[in-house]
C-alpha positions as MATLAB code, in Angstrom:
seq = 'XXXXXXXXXXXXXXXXXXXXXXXXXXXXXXXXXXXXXXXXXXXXXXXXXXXXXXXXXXXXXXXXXXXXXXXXXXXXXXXXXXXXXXXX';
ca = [
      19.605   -3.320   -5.166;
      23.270   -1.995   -6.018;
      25.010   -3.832   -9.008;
      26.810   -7.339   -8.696;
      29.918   -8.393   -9.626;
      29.964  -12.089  -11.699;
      30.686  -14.240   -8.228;
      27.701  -13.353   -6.240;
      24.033  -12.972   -7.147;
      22.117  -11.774   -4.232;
      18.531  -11.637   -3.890;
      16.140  -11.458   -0.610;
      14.066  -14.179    0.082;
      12.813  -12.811    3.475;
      12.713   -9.678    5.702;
      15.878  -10.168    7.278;
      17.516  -13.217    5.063;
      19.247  -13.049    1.898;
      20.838  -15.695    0.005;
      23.596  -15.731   -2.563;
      24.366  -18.132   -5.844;
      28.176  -18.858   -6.436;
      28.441  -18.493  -10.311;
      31.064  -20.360  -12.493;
      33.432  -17.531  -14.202;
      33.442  -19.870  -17.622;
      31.852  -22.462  -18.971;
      32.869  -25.785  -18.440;
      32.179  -29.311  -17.321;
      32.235  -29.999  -13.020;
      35.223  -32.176  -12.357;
      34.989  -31.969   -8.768;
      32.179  -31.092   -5.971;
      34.055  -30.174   -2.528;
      31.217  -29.091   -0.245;
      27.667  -30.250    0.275;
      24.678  -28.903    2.031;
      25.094  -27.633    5.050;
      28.776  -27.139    5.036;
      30.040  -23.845    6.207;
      32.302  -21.751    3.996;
      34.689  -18.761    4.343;
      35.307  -16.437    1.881;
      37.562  -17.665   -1.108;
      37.267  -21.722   -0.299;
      37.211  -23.647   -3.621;
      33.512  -25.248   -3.433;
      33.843  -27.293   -6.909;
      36.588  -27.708   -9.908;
      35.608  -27.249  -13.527;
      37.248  -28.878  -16.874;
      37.658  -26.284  -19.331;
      39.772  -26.090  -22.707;
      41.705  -29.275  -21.047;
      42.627  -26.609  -17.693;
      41.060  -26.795  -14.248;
      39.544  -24.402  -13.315;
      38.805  -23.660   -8.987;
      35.164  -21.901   -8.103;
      35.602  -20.083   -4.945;
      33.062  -18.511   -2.626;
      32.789  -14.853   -2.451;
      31.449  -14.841    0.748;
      31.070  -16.164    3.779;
      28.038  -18.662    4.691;
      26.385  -22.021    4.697;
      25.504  -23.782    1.729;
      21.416  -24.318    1.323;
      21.760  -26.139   -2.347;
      24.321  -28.003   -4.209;
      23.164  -26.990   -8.070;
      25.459  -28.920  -10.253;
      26.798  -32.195   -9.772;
      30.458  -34.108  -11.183;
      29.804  -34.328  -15.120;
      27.479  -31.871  -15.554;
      28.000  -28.874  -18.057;
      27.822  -25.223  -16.889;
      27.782  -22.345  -18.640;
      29.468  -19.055  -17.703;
      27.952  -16.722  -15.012;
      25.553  -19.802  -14.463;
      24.825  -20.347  -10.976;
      26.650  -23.688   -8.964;
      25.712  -23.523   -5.211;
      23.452  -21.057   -3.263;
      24.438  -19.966    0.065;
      22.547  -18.433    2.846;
];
């Protein structure tokens, strides 16, 4: 597999289907979750908000797709390059 950037982590989970974890860019605590399974998403649409150092802080999608799994939920801690939501 080539190299991946810090918002994507693909991996196949079938012949012809991959699926792809958003990762947070910092660490931080989830203020806001604004998708849920199922949803559809386009490439850069904020999925969740985090709190860090007092700033919030917008997680985007790198891709488009359909969200399979919600990871974190509101008040949880996450740490950077952690994965948030998978996408299929």
């Amino acid at each position: 597999f080539p190299s991946h950037d810090r918002r994507g982590d693909n991996h196949r989970i079938g012949v012809n289907t991959v699926a792809s974890k958003i990762l947070s860019q910092m660490a931080g605590t989830v203020l806001e979750v604004n998708v849920k399974a199922g949803d559809t998403l386009k490439k850069g649409q904020e999925v969740m908000v985090l709190e860090s150092m007092k700033m919030e802080v917008p997680i985007t999608s790198s891709m488009d797709g359909k969200v399979t799994q919600i990871l974190k939920a509101k008040g949880d801690f996450v740490n950077e390059g952690e994965a948030v939501i998978e996408i299929a």
